[in-house]
PDB file of C-alpha atoms in Angstrom:
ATOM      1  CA  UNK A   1     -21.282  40.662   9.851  1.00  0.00           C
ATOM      2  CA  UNK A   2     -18.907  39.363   7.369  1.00  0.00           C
ATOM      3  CA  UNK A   3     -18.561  42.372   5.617  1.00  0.00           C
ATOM      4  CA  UNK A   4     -17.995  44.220   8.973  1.00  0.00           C
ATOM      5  CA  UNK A   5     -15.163  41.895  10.286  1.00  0.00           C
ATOM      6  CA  UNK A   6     -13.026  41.159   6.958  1.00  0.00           C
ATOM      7  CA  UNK A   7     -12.987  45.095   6.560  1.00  0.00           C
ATOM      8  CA  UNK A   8     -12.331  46.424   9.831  1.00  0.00           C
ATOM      9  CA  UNK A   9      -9.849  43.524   9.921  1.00  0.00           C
ATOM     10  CA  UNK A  10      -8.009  44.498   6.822  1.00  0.00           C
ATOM     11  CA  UNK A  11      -7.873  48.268   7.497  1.00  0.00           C
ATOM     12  CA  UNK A  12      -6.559  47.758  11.070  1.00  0.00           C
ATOM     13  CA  UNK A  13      -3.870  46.219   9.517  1.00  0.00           C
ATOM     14  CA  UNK A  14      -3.533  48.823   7.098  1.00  0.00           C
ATOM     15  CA  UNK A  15      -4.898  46.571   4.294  1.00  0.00           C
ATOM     16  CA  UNK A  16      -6.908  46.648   1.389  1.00  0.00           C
ATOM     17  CA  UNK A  17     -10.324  45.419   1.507  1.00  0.00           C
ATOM     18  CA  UNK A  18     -11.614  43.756  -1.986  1.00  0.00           C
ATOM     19  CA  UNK A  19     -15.171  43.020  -3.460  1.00  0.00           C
ATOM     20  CA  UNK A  20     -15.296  40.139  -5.739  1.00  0.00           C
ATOM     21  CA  UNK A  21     -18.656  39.133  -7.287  1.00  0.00           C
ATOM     22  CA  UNK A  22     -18.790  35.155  -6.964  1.00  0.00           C
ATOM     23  CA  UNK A  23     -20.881  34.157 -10.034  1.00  0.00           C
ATOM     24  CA  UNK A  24     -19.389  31.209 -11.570  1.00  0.00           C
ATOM     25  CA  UNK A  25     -23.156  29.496 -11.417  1.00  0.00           C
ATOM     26  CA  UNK A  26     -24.965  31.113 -13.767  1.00  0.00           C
ATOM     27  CA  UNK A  27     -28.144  29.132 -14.082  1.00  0.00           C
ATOM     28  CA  UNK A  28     -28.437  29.862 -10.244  1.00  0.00           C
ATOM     29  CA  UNK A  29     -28.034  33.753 -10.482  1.00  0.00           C
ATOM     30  CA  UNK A  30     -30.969  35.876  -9.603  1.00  0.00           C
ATOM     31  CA  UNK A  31     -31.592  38.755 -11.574  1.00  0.00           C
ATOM     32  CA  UNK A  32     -30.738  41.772 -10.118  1.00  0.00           C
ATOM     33  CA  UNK A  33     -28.756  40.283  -7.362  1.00  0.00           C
ATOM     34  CA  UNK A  34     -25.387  41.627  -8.194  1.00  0.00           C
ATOM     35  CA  UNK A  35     -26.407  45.444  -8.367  1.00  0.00           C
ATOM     36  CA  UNK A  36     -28.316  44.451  -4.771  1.00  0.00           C
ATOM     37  CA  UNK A  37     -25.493  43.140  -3.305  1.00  0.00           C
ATOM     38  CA  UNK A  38     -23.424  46.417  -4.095  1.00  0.00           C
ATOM     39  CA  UNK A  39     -26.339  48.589  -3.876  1.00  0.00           C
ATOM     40  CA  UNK A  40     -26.314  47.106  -0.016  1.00  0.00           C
ATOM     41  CA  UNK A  41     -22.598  47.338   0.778  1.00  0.00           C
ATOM     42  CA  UNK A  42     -22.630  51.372  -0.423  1.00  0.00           C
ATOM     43  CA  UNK A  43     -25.334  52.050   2.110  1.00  0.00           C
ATOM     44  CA  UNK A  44     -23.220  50.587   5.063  1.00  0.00           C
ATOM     45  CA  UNK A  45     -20.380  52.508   3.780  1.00  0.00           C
ATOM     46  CA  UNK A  46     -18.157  49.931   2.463  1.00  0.00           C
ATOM     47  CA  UNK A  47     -16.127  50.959  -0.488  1.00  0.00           C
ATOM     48  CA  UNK A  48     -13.854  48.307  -2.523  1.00  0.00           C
ATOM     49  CA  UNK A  49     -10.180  49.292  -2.604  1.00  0.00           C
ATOM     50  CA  UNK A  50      -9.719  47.678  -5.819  1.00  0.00           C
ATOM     51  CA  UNK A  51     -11.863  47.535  -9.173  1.00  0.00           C
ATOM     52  CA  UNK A  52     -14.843  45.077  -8.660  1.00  0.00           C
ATOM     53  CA  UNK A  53     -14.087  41.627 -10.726  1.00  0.00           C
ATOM     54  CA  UNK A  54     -17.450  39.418 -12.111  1.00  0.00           C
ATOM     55  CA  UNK A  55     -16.254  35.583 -12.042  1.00  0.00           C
ATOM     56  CA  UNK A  56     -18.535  34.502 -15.409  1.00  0.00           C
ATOM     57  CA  UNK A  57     -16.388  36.721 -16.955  1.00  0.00           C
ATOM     58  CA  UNK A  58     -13.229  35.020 -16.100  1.00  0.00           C
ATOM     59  CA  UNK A  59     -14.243  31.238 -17.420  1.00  0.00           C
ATOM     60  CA  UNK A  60     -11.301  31.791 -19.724  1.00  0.00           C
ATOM     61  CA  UNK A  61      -8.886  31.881 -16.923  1.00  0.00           C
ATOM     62  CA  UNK A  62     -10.186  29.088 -15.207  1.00  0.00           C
ATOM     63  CA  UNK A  63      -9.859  27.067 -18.209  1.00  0.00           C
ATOM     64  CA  UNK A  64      -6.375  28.035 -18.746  1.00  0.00           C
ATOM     65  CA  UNK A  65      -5.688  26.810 -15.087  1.00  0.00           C
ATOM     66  CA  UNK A  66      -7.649  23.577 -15.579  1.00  0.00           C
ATOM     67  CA  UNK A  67      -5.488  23.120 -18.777  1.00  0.00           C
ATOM     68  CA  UNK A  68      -2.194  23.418 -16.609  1.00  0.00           C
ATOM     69  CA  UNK A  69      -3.143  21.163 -14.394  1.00  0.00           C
ATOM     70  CA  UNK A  70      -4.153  18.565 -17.341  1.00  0.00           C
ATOM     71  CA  UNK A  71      -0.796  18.926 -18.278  1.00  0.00           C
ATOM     72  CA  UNK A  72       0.874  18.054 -14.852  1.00  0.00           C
ATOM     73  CA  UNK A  73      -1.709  14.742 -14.742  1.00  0.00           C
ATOM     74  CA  UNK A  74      -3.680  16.031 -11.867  1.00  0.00           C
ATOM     75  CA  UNK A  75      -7.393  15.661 -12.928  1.00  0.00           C
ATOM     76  CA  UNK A  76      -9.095  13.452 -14.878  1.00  0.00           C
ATOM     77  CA  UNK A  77     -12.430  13.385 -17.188  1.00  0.00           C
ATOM     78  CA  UNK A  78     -15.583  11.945 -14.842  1.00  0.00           C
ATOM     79  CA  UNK A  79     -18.666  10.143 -16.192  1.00  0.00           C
ATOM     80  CA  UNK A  80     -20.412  10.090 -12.860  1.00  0.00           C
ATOM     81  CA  UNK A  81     -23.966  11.007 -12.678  1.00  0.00           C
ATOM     82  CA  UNK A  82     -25.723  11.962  -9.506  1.00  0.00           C
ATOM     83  CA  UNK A  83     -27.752   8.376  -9.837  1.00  0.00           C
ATOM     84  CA  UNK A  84     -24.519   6.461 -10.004  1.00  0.00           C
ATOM     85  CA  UNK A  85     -22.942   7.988  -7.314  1.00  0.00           C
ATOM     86  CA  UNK A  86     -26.231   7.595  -5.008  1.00  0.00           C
ATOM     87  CA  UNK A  87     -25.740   9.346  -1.412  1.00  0.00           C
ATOM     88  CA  UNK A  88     -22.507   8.778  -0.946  1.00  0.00           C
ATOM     89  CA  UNK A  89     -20.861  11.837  -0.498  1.00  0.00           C
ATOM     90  CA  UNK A  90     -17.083  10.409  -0.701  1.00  0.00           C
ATOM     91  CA  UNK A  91     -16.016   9.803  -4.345  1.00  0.00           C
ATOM     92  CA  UNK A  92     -14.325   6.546  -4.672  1.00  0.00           C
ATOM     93  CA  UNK A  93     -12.327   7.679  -7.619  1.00  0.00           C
ATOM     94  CA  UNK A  94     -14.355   5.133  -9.741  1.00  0.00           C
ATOM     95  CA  UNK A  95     -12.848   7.255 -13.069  1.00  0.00           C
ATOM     96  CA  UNK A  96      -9.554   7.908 -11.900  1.00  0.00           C
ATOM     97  CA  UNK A  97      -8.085   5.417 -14.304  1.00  0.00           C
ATOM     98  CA  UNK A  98     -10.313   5.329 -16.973  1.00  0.00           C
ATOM     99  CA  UNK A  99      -8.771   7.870 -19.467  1.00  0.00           C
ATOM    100  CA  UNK A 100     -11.561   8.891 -20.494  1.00  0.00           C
ATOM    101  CA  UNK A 101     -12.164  12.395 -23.147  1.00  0.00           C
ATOM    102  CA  UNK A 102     -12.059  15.242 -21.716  1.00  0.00           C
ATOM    103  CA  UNK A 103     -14.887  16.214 -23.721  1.00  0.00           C
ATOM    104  CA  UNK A 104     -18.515  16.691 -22.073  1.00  0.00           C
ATOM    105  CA  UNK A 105     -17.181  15.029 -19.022  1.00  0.00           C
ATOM    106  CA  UNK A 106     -16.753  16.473 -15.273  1.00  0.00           C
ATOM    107  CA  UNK A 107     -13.345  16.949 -14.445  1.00  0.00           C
ATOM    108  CA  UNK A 108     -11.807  16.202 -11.450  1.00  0.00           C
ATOM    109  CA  UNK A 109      -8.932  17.013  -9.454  1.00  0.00           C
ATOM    110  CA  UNK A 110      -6.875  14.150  -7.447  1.00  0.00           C
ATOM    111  CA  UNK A 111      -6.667  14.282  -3.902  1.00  0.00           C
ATOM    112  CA  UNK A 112      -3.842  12.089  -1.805  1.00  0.00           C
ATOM    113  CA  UNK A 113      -4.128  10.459   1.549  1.00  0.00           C
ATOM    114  CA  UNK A 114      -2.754  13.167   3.601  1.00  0.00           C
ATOM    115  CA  UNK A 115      -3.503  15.323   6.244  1.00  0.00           C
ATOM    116  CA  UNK A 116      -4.135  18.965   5.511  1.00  0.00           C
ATOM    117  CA  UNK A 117      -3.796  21.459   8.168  1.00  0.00           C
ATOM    118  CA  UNK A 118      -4.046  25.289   8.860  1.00  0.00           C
ATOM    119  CA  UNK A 119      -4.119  27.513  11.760  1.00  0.00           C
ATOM    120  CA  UNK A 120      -7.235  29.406  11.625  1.00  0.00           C
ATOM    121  CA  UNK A 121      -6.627  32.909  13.310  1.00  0.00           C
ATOM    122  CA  UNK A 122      -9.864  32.130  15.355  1.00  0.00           C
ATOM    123  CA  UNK A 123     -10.916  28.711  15.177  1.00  0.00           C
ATOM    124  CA  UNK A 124      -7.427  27.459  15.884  1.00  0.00           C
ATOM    125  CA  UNK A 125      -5.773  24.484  14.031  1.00  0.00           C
ATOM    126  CA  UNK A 126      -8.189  22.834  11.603  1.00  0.00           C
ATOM    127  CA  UNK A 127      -7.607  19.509   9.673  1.00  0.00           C
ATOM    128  CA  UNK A 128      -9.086  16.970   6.988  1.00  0.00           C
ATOM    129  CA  UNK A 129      -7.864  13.976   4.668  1.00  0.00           C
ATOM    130  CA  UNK A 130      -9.535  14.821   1.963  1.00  0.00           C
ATOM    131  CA  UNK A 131      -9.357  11.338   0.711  1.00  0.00           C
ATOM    132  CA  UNK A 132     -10.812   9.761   3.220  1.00  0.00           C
ATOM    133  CA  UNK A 133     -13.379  13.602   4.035  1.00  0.00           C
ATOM    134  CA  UNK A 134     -14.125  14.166   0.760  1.00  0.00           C
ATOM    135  CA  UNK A 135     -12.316  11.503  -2.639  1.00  0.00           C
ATOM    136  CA  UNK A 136     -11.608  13.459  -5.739  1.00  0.00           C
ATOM    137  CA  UNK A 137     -13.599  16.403  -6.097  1.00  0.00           C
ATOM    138  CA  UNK A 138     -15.145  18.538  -9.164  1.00  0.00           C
ATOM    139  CA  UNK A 139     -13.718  21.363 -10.662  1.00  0.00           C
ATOM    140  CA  UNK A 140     -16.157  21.602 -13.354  1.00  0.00           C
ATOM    141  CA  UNK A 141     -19.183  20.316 -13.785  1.00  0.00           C
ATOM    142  CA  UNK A 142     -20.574  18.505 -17.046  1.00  0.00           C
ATOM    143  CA  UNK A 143     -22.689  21.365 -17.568  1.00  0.00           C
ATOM    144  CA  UNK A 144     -19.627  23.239 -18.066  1.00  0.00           C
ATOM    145  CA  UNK A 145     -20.012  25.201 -14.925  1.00  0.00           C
ATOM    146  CA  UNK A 146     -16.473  25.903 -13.157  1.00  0.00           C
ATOM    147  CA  UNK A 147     -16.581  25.396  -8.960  1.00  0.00           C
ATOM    148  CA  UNK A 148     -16.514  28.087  -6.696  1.00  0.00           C
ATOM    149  CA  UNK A 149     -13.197  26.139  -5.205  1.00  0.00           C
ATOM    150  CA  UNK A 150     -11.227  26.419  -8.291  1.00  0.00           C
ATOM    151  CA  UNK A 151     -12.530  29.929  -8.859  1.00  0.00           C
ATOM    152  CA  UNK A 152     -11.657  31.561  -5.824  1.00  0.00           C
ATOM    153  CA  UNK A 153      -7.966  29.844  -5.511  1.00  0.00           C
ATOM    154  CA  UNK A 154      -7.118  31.389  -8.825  1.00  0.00           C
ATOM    155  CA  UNK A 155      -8.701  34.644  -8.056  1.00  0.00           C
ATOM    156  CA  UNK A 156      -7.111  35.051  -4.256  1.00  0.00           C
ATOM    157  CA  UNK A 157      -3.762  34.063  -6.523  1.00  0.00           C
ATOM    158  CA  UNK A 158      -4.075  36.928  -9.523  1.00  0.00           C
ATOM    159  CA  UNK A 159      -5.425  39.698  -7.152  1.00  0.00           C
ATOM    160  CA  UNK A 160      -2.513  38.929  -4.544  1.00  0.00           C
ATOM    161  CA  UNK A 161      -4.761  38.120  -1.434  1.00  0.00           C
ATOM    162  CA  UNK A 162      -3.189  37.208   2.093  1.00  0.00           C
ATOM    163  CA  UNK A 163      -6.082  37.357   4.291  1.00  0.00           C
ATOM    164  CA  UNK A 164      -9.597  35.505   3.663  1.00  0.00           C
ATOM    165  CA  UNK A 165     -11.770  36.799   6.107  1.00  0.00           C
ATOM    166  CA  UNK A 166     -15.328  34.685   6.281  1.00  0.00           C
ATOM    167  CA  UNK A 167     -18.267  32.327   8.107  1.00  0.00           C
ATOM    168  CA  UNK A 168     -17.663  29.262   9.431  1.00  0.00           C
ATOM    169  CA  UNK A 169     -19.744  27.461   6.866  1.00  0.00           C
ATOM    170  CA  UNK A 170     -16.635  27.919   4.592  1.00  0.00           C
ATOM    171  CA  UNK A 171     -14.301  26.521   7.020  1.00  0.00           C
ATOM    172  CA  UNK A 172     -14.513  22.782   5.604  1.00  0.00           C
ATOM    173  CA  UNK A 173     -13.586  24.540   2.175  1.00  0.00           C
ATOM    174  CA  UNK A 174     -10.502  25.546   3.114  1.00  0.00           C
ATOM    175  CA  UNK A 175      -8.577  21.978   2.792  1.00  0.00           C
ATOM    176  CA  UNK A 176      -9.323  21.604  -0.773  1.00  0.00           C
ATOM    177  CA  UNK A 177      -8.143  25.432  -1.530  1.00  0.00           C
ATOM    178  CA  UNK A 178      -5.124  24.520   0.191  1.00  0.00           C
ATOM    179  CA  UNK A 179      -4.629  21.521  -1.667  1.00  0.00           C
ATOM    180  CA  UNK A 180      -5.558  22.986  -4.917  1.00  0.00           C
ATOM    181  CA  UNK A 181      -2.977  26.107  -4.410  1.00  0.00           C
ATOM    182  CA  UNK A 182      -0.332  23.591  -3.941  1.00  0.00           C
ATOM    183  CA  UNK A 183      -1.057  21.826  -6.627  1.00  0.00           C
ATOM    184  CA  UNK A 184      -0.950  25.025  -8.401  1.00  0.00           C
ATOM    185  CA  UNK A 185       2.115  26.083  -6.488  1.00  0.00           C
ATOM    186  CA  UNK A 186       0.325  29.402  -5.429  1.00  0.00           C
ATOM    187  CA  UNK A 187       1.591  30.726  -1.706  1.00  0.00           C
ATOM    188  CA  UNK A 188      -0.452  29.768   1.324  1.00  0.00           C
ATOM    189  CA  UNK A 189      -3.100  32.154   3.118  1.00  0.00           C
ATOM    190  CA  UNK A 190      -4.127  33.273   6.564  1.00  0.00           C
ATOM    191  CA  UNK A 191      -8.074  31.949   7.294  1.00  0.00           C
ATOM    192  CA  UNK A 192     -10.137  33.612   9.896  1.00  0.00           C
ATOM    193  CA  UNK A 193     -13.665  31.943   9.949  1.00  0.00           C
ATOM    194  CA  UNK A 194     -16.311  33.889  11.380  1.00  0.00           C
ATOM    195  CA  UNK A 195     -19.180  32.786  13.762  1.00  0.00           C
ATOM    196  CA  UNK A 196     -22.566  32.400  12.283  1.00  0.00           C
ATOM    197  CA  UNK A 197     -25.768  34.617  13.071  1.00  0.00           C
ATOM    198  CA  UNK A 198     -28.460  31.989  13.368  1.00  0.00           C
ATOM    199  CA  UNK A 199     -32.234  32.196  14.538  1.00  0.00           C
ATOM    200  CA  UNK A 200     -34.261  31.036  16.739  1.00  0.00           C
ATOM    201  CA  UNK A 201     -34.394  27.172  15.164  1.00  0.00           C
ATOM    202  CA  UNK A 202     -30.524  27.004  14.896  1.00  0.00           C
ATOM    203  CA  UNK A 203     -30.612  28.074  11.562  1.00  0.00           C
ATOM    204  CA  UNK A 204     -27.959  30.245   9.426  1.00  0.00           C
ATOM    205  CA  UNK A 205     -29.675  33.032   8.267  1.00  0.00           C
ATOM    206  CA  UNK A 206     -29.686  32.758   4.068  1.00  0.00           C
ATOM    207  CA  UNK A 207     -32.165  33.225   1.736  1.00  0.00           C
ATOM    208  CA  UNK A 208     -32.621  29.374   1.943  1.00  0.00           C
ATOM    209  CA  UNK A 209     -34.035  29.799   5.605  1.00  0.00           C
ATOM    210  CA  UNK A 210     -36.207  32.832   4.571  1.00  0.00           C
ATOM    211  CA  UNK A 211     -34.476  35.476   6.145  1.00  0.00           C
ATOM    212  CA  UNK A 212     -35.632  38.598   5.531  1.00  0.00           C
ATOM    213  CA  UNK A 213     -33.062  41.219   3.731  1.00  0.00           C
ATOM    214  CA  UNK A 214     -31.804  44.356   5.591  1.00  0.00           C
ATOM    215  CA  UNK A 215     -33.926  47.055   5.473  1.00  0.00           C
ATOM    216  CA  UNK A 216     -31.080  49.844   4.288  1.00  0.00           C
ATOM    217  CA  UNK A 217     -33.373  52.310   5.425  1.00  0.00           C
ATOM    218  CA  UNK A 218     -31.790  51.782   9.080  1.00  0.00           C
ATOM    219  CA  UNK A 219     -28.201  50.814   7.944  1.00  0.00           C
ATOM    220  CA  UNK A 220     -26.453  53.111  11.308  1.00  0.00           C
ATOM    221  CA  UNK A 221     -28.515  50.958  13.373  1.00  0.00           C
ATOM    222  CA  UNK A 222     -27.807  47.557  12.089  1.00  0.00           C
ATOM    223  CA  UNK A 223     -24.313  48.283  11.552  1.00  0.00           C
ATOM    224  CA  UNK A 224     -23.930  48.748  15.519  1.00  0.00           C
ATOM    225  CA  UNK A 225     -25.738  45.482  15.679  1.00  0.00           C
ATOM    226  CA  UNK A 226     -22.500  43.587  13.390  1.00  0.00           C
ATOM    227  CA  UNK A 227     -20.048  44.779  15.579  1.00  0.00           C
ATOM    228  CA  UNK A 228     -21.836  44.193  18.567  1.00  0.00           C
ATOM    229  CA  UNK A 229     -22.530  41.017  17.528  1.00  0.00           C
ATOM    230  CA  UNK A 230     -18.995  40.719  16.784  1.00  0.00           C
ATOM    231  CA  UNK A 231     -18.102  41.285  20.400  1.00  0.00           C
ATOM    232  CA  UNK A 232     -16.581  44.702  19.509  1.00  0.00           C
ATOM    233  CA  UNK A 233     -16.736  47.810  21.134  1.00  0.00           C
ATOM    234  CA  UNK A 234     -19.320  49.655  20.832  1.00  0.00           C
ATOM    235  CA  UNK A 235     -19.381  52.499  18.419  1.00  0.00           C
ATOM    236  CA  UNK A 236     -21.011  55.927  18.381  1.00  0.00           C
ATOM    237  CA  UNK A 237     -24.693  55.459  15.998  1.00  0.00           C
ATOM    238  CA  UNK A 238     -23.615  58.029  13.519  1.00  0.00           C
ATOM    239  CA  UNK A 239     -22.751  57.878   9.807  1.00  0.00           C
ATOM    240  CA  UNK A 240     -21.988  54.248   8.526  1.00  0.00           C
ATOM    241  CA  UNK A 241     -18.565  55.450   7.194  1.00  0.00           C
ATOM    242  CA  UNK A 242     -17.741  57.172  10.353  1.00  0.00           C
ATOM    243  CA  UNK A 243     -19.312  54.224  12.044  1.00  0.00           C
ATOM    244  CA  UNK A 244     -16.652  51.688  10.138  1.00  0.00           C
ATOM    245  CA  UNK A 245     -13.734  53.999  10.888  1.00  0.00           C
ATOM    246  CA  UNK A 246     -14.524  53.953  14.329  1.00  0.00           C
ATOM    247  CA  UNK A 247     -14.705  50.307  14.480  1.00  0.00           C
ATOM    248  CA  UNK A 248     -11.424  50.071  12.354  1.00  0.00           C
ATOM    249  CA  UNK A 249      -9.834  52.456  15.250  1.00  0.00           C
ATOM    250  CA  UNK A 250     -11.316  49.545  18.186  1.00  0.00           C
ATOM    251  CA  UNK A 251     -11.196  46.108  16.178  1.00  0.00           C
ATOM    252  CA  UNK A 252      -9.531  43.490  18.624  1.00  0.00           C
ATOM    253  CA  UNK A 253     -10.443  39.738  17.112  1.00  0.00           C
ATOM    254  CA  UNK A 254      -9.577  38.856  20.665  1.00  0.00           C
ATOM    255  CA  UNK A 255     -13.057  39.823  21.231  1.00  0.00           C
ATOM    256  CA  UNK A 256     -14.865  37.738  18.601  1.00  0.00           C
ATOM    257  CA  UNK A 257     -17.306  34.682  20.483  1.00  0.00           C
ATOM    258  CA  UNK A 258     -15.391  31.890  20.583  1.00  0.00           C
ATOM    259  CA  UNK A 259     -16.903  28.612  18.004  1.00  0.00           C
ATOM    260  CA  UNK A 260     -18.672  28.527  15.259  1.00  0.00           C
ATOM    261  CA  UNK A 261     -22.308  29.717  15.803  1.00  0.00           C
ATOM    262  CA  UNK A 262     -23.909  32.726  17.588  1.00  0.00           C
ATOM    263  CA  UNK A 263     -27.712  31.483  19.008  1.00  0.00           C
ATOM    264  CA  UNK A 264     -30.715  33.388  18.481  1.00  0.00           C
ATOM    265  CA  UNK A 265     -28.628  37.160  18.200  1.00  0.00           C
ATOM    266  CA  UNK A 266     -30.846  37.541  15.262  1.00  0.00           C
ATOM    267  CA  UNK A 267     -34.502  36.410  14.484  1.00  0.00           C
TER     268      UNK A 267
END
């Protein structure tokens, strides 16, 4: 469904539509799963307009960013464990002051008490204080892994996106890429947050609530399903990449269900 929207989106706008492989966690990568995921987007006739970047080759960049924002003062070296910080899911900035190394440390980025606000093209105006949401958040982990926020701001930066296109479980990400583009003095983005297909118990479908993959075998049909889904017109079962283009020819996000969830269209 994502896949459907942020490309029919960007082409109806005579835009460029761009794979990028997320893959900053490497302990957590399955093997395989990269050549799946693109294996899956050929069959439903998606085609990136731009060479295909891998994020765990990038850690160099990311570094270079983190070391610019050293420079400016805006993070700081964490000792925090998971066991010190208990359940609370609000840092208090407990090593904001400490000056600690650098070295084997998380490193954090600070946050102000402010309100952060964008208009989301379908959600509508969206807010947080990430001070008071959220407290200083991670940009990389002890382990040395970097965090998907940090990653993508950088990335949407260097390939020159304008349009994020995604579900609705993102949408409480958005403040902190905000914050950290400021920061980084990077221009500001248009959001549209996307409605999420759950089951029968509520749940988003993910491989952490079992659901099953798409069987490729019947791509045409479960194409017509995402933009039906989607509140689109429907299109004529043909050819996924006719399919798309006829979709592209009818996308109206005027149409998209309204909120964040859509019950029980999928079990």
């Amino acid at each position: 469904m994502t896949a459907v929207a942020s490309y029919c989106d960007a082409k109806a706008h005579h835009g460029q539509w761009i794979v990028r492989i997320e893959d900053t966690d490497i302990p957590r990568i399955y093997p395989d799963s990269e050549q799946h995921i693109l294996k899956c987007l050929d069959a439903f006739g998606f085609q990136s307009d731009a060479e295909i970047i891998y994020q765990r080759h990038r850690l160099d960049i990311y570094q270079s960013v983190i070391e610019q924002l050293k420079q400016k003062h805006f993070v700081y070296a964490c000792e925090c464990t998971r066991k010190i910080l208990g359940s609370n899911h609000i840092y208090a900035g407990t090593c904001r002051d400490k000056q600690l190394d650098f070295q084997d440390q998380a490193i954090r980025v600070k946050v102000s008490d402010q309100n952060i606000c964008f208009n989301d093209r379908l959600q509508g105006q969206h807010c947080a204080n990430l001070q008071r949401d959220l407290g200083d958040f991670v940009l990389k982990r002890r382990d040395g892994i970097i965090n998907y926020q940090l990653a993508v701001v950088v990335d949407d930066y260097l390939q020159e996106i304008s349009h994020v296109v995604r579900g609705a479980d993102l949408l409480d990400n958005t403040e902190r890429q905000i914050w950290l583009g400021q920061l980084l003095g990077y221009p500001a983005l248009e959001y549209m947050h996307l409605p999420l297909a759950m089951n029968h118990l509520g749940q988003k479908l993910s491989k952490q609530n079992l659901a099953q993959a798409l069987d490729l075998k019947h791509a045409p049909e479960l194409l017509l399903q995402a933009i039906i889904a989607l509140g689109q017109a429907p299109v004529d079962l043909d050819q996924p990449d006719l399919m798309l283009a006829q979709a592209v020819a009818q996308w109206d996000i005027s149409r998209i269900p309204q909120g964040t969830t859509l019950q029980s269209i999928y079990q």
